[in-house]
XYZ file of C-alpha atoms in Angstrom:
531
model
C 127.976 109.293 148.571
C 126.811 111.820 151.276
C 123.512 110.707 153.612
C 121.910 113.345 152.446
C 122.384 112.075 148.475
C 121.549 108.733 149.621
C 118.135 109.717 151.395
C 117.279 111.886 148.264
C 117.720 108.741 146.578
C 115.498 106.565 148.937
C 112.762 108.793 148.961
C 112.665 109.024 145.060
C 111.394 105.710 145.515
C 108.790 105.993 147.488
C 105.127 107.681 147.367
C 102.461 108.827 149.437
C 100.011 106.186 150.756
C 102.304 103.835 151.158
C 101.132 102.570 154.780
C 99.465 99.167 153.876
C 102.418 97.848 151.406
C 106.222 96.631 152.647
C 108.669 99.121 151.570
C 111.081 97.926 148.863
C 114.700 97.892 149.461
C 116.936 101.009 148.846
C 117.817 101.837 145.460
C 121.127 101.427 146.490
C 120.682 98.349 147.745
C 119.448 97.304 144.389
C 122.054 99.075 142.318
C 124.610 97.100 143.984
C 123.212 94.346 142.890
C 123.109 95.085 139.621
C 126.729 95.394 139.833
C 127.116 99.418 140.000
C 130.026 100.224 141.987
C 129.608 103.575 144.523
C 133.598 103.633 145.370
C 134.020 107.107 143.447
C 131.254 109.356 140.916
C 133.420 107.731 137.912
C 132.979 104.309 138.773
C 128.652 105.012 139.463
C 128.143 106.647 136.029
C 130.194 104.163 134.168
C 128.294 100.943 135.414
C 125.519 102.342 135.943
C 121.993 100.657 134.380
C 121.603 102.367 130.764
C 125.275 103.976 131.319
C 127.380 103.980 127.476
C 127.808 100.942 126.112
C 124.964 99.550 128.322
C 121.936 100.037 126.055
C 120.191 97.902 123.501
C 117.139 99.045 121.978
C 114.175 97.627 119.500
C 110.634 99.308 118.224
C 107.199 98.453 117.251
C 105.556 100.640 114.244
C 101.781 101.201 114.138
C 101.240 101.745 110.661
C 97.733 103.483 108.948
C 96.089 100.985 106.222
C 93.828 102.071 102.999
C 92.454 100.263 100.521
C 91.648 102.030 97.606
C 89.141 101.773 95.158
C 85.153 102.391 94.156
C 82.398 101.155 96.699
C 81.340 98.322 95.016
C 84.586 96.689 94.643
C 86.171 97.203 98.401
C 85.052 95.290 101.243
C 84.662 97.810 103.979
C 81.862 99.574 101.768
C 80.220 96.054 101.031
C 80.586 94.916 104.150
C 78.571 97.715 105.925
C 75.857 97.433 102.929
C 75.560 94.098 103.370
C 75.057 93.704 107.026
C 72.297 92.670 108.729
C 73.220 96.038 111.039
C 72.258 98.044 107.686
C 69.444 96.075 107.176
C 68.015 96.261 110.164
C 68.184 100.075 109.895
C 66.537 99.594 106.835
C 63.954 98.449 107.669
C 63.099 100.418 111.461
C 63.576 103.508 109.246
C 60.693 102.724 106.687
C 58.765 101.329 109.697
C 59.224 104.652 111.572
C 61.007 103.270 114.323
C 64.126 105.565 113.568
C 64.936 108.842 111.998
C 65.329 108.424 108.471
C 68.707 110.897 108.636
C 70.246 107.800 110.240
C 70.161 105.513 107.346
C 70.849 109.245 105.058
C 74.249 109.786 106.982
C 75.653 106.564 106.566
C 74.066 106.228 102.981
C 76.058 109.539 102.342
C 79.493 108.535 103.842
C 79.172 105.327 101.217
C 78.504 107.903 98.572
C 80.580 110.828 99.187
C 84.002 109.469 98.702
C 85.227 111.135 95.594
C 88.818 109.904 96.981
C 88.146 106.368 96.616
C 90.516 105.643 99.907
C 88.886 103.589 102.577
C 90.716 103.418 105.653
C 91.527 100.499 107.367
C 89.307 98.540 104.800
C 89.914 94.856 104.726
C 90.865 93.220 101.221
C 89.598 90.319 99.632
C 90.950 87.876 96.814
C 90.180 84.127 95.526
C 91.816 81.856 98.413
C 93.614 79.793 94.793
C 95.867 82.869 94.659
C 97.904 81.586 97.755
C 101.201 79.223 97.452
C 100.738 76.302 99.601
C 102.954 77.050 102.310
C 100.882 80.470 102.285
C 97.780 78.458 102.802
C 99.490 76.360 105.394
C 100.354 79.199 107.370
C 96.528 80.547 107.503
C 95.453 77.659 108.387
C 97.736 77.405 111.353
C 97.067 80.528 112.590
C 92.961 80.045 111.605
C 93.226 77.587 114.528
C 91.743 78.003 117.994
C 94.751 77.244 119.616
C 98.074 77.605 118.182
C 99.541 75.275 120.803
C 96.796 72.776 120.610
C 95.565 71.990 116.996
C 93.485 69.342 118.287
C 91.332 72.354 119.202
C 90.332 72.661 116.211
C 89.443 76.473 114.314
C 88.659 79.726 116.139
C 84.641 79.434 116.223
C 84.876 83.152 113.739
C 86.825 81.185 111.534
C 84.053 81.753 108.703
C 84.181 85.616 108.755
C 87.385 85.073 106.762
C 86.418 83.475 103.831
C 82.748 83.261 101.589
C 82.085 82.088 98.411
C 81.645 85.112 95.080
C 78.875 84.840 92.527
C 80.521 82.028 90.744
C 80.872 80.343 93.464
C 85.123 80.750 94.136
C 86.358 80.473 97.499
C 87.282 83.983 98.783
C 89.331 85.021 101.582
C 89.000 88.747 103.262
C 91.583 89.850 106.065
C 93.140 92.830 107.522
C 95.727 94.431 105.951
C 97.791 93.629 109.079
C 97.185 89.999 108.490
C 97.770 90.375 104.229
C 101.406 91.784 105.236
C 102.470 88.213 106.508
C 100.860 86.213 104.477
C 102.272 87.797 101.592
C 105.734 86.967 103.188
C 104.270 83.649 103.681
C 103.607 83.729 99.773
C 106.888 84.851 98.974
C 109.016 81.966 100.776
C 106.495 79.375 99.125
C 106.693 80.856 95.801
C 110.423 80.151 95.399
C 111.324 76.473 95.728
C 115.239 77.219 95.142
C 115.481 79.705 97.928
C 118.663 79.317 99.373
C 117.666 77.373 103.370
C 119.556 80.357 105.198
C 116.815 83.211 103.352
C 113.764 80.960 103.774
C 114.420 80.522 107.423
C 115.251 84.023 108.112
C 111.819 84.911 106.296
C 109.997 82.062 108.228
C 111.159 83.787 111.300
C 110.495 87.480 110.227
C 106.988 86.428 110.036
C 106.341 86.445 113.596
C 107.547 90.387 113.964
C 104.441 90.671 111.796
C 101.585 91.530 114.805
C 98.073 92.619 114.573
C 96.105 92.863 117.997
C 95.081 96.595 117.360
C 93.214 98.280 114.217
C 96.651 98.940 112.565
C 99.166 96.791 110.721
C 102.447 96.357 113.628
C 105.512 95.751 112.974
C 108.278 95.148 115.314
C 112.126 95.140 115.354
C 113.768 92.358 113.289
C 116.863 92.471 115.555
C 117.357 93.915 118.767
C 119.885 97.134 118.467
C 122.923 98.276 120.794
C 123.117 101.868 120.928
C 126.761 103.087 121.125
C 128.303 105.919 119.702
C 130.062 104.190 116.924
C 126.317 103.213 115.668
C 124.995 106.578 115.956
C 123.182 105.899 119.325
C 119.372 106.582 118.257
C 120.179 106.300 114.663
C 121.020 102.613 114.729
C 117.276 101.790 116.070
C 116.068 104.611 112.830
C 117.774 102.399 110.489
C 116.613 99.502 111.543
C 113.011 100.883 111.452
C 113.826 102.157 108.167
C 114.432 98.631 106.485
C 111.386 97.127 108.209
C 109.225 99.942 106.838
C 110.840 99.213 103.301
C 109.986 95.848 103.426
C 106.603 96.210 104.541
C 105.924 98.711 101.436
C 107.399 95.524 99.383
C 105.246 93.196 100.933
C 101.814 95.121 99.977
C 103.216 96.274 96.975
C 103.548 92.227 96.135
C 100.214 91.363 97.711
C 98.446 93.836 95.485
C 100.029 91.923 92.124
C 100.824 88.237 93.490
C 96.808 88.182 95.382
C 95.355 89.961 92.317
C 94.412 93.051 94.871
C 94.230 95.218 91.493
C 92.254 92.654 89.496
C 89.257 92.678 91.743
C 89.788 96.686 91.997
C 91.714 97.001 95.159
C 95.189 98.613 95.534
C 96.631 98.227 99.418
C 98.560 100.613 100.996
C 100.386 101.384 104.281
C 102.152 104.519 105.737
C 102.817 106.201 108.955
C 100.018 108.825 110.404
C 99.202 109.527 114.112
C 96.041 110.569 114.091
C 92.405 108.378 113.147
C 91.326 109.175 109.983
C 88.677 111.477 109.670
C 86.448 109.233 107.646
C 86.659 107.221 110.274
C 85.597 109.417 112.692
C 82.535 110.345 110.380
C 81.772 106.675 110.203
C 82.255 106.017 113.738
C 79.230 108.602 114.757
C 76.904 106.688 112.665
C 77.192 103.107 113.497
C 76.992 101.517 116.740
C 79.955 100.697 119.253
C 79.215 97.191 118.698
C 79.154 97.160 114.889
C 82.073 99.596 114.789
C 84.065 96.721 116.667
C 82.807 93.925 113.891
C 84.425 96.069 111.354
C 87.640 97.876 112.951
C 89.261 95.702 115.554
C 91.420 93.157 114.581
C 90.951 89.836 114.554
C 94.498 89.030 116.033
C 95.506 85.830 113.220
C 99.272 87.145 114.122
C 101.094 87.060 116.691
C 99.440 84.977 119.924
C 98.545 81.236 120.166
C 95.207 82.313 120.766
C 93.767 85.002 118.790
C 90.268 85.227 119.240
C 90.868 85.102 123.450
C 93.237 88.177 121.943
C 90.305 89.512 120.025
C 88.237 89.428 122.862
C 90.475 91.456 124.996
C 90.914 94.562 122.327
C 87.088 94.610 122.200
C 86.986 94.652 125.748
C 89.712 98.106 125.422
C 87.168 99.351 123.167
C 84.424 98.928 125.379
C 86.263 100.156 128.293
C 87.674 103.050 127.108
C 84.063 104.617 125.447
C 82.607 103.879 129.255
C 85.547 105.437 130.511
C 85.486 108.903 128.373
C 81.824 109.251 129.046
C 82.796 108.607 132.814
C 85.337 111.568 132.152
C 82.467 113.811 131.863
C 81.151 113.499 135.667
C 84.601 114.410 136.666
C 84.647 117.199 134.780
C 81.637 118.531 136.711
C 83.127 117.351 140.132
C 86.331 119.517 139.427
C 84.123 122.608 138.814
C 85.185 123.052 135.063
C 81.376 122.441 133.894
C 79.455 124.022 135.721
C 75.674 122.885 134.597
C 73.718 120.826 133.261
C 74.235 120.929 129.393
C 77.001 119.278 127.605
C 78.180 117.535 124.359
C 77.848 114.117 125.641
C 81.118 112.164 124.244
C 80.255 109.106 121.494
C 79.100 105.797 123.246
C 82.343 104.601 120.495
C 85.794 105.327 121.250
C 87.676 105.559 118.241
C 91.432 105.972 120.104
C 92.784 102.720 119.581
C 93.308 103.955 116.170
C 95.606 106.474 116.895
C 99.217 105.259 115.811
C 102.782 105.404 117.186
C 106.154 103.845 116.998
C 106.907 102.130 120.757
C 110.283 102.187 122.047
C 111.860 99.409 124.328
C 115.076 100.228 126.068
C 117.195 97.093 127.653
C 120.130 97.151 130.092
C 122.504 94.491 129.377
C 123.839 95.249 133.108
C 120.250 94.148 134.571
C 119.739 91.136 131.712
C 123.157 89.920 133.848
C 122.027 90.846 137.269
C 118.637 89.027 136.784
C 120.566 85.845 134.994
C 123.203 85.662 138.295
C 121.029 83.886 140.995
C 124.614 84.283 142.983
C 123.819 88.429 143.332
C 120.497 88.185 144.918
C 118.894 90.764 142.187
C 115.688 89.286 141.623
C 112.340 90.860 140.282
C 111.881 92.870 143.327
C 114.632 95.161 142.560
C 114.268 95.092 138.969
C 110.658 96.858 139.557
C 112.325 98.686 142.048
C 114.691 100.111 140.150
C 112.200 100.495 136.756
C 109.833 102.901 138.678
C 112.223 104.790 139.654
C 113.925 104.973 136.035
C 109.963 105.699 134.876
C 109.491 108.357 137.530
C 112.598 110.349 136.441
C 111.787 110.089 133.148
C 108.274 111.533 133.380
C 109.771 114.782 134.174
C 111.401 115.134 130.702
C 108.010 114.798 128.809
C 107.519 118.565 128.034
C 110.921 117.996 126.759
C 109.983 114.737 124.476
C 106.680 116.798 122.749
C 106.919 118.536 119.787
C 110.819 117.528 119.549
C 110.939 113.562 119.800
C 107.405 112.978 119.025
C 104.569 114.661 117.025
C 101.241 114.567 116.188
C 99.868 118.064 115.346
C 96.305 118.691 115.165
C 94.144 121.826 115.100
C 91.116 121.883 117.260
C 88.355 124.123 116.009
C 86.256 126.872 118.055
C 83.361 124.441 117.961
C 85.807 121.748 119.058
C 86.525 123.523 122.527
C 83.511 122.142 124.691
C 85.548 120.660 127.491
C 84.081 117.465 127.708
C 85.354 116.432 124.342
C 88.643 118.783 123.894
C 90.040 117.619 127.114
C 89.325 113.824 126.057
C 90.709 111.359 129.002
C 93.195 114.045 130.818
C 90.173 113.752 133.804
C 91.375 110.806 134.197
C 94.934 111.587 134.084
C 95.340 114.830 136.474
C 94.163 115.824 139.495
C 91.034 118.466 139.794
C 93.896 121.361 140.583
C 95.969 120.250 137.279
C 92.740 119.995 135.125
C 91.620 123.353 136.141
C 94.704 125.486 135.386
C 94.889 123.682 131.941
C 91.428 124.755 130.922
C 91.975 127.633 132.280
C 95.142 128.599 130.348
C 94.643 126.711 127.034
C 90.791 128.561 127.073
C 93.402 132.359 127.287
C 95.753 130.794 124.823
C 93.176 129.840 122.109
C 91.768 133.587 122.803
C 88.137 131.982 123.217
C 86.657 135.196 123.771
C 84.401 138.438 122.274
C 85.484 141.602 123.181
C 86.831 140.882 126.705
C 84.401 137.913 127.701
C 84.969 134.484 127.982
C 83.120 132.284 125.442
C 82.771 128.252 124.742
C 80.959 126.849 121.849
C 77.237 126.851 122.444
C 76.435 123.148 121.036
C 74.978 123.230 117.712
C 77.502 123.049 115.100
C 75.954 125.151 112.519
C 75.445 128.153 115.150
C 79.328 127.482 116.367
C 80.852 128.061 112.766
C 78.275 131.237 112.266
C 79.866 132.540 115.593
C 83.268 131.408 114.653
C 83.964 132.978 111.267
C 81.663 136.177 112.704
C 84.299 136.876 115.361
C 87.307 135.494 114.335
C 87.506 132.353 116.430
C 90.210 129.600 115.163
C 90.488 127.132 117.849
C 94.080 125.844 118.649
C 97.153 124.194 117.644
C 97.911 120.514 119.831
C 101.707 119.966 118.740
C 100.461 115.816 119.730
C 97.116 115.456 119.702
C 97.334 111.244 121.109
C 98.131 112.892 125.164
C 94.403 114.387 125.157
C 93.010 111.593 122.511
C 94.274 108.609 124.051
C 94.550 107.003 127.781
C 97.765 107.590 127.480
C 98.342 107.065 131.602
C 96.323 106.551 134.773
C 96.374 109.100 137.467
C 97.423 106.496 140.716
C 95.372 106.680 143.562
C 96.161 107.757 147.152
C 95.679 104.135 148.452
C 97.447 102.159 145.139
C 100.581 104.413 143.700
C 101.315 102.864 140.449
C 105.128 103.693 140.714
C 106.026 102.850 144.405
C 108.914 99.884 143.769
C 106.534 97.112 144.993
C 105.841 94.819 142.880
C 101.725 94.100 142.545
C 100.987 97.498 143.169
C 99.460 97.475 139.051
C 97.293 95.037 140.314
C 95.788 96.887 143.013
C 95.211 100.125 141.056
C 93.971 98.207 138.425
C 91.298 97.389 141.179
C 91.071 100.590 142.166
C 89.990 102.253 138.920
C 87.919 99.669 138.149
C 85.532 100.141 140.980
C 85.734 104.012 140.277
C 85.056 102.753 136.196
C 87.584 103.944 134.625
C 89.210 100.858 134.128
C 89.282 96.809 133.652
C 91.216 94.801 135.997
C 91.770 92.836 132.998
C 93.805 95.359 131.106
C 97.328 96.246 131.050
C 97.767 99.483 133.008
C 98.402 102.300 130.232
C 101.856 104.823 131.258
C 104.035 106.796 129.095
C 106.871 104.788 130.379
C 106.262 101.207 131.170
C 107.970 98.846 132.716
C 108.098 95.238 130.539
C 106.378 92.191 132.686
């Protein structure tokens, strides 16, 4: 390889404020490692990391839940009525102390639902209706500590259950939760289940997860993606059959629970986007009750779930601080340019958006990190993965709209910049943010007879002026890049993608101080590196 190819490579590697931090080792250092010979261009490609042959692959599925059925028989409309939240707005409304269209808006949503769907709705069922293994398994994971039962239960370990009019023990869980324990249900319904089947179902029950607001599933076996298995299509099948089984799984908690004798029917199925319902609801409850009633209680999937709780309420709250942060920015980059705005919603509903998660493995690298004799160690594994991230991120233009989809149409009233650019202030710099806004405002055609126009505020006067002049709005071909935090724009003193490992940590620390972040949280890219 030529010095000039090799310094191309180097610099790849690196980014600008990079003064304070010790520079990693060449990525050609690290590739040969890994074992990737340079003697000739054939003998690079072929052992190179992720090269044919080299690639194993697995998923994780956020699915959307409903429960359907009337108000007074599903628990997400009984719930809310019997709150002491809706009490309590009871009763500052006939005191004075609020406007009485508060307790009207939310009295409405709870009325106006000819559909009878109720979106991520939690079920409930007589507790007698589970097999004792089933019951076994809740209690396990009903425990504070998965690793240490002498713990004792999660303290919110009575939120699960209450007692009905005639006084029967009832449970109420997620649907994310109901998918396992139905499995659970299923391997302790059948005492002449053959010991290889009951153990493969005992261990399936762990790619059942819920840490988020939707049901997750991941990959029941890790997949090699080679030619002779269809490459991409191996990891679709495999999805496939883990989507079948979950529609199996509801479709027997809805019978085996008695979901449909207590007028609930359970469903799951893939959608990208929040419901809208749930946006409706979400602008007339608080941030805090909108937690009690959305975020998961994480039963599945981490020894202990209510620390895991804790952290996805501590997303919620970070990421409704950090969209209304957004909104300053917006003014510092010159794109508002006074004082009146559509302040965003103190609650963040974009943890709901869903997705399926790809993870991509090297076998090459899985050996390189096992062989202590070839000095690759986890320096030159992150070395080597920012790199890998950093070329990727190019390609994303590529990967909308043809790998990955979620269409949504933003109305004329929608186009107030502090709400249709959602987090991207936080995601580009001013120069970026400008030229978008300026280009998507041309490409919507957000203007009367030559002049430039944005919604005024008031939504009744925005659809008078829309419909009057002809104003649609525009088409996002995936809706989660401006809706979510999908990435974190790296500052000049902590590059997120340098090759050094830490350097998460110290943007982390950054953004936090600039609050758009938690140095408790994972930082959020497009392509991440597995730690």
């Amino acid at each position: 390889m030529s010095q000039r190819k090799r310094a191309v490579l180097t610099a790849v590697g690196q980014s600008r404020g990079e003064r304070t931090t010790p520079q990693p080792e060449s990525i050609r250092r690290s590739l040969e490692r890994a074992g990737v010979c340079f003697a000739s261009t054939e003998s690079m490609t072929a052992t190179l990391p992720f090269s044919l042959g080299d690639v194993s692959a697995g998923s994780e599925s956020e699915l959307q839940a409903v429960v359907s059925g009337t108000r007074h028989q599903v628990d997400l409309p009984l719930f809310i009525e019997q709150s002491n939240y809706f009490s309590n707005m009871l009763r500052h409304a006939a005191a004075g102390e609020m406007p009485r269209k508060a307790i009207s808006d939310l009295e409405n949503f709870l009325d106006d639902n000819s559909s009878g769907v109720w979106e991520n709705s939690w079920v409930r069922f007589p507790r007698s209706r589970l097999s004792p293994y089933a019951g076994e398994v809740l209690e396990r994971d009903l425990l504070a500590d998965k690793g240490n039962p002498a713990a004792g239960r999660r303290n919110d370990a009575d939120r699960f259950g209450f007692q009905d009019a005639s006084g029967q023990e009832m449970l109420r869980l997620p649907i994310s939760y109901l998918i396992k324990l139905a499995l659970a249900d299923l391997i302790g319904s059948q005492p002449l289940l053959p010991p290889l089947i009951k153990q493969t179902g005992m261990r399936l029950m762990d790619h059942y997860l819920n840490d988020n607001t939707s049901p997750e599933t991941f990959s029941f076996n890790v997949v090699s993606l080679t030619p002779r298995g269809g490459m991409g299509k191996a990891i679709a099948r495999e999805t496939g059959i883990r989507f079948l089984m979950t529609q199996l799984l509801v479709m027997y908690a809805n019978q085996a629970f008695g979901l449909q004798e207590h007028g609930q029917t359970a469903m799951t199925y893939f959608a990208p986007h929040p419901p809208v319902r749930q946006k409706e609801l979400n602008e007339h409850v608080s941030d805090s009750f909108y937690r009690e009633l959305f975020m998961s209680p994480c039963l599945s999937g981490w020894d202990r779930g209510e620390e895991k709780h804790r952290y996805m309420q501590l997303c919620h709250q970070v990421l409704s601080r950090s969209q209304l942060n957004a909104v300053a920015k917006l003014k510092d980059s010159g794109i508002i340019l006074n004082n009146l705005v559509v302040l965003p919603n103190l609650s963040n509903i974009s943890l709901a958006n869903n997705g399926t998660h790809i993870s991509i493995g090297s076998r090459r690298l899985t050996r390189a990190m096992a062989d202590n004799a070839c000095g690759f160690n986890v320096q030159h594994e992150k070395n080597l993965a920012d790199l890998a991230i950093k070329i990727t991120e190019h390609f994303l233009p590529l990967f909308v709209g043809t790998y990955s989809a979620a269409p949504y149409r933003l109305a004329f009233g929608d186009f107030h910049p502090e709400k249709a650019l959602g987090f991207l202030p936080h995601e580009l710099d001013y120069t970026h943010l400008r030229m978008i806004w300026r280009r998507w405002r041309k490409k919507a055609d957000l203007s009367i007879l030559g002049r430039p126009l944005t919604p005024f505020g008031p939504e009744s006067l925005d659809r008078v002026i829309s419909r009057l002049f002809g104003l649609k709005g525009d088409f996002v071909p995936d809706y989660r890049l401006v809706d979510y935090l999908a990435c974190l724009l790296s500052t000049d003193r902590s590059p997120a993608l340098n090759g050094v490992p830490g350097n998460a940590d110290r943007l982390r620390k950054d953004l936090a101080d600039m609050g758009v972040f938690d140095e408790q949280m994972s930082v959020y890219l497009l392509y991440k590196m597995r730690e």
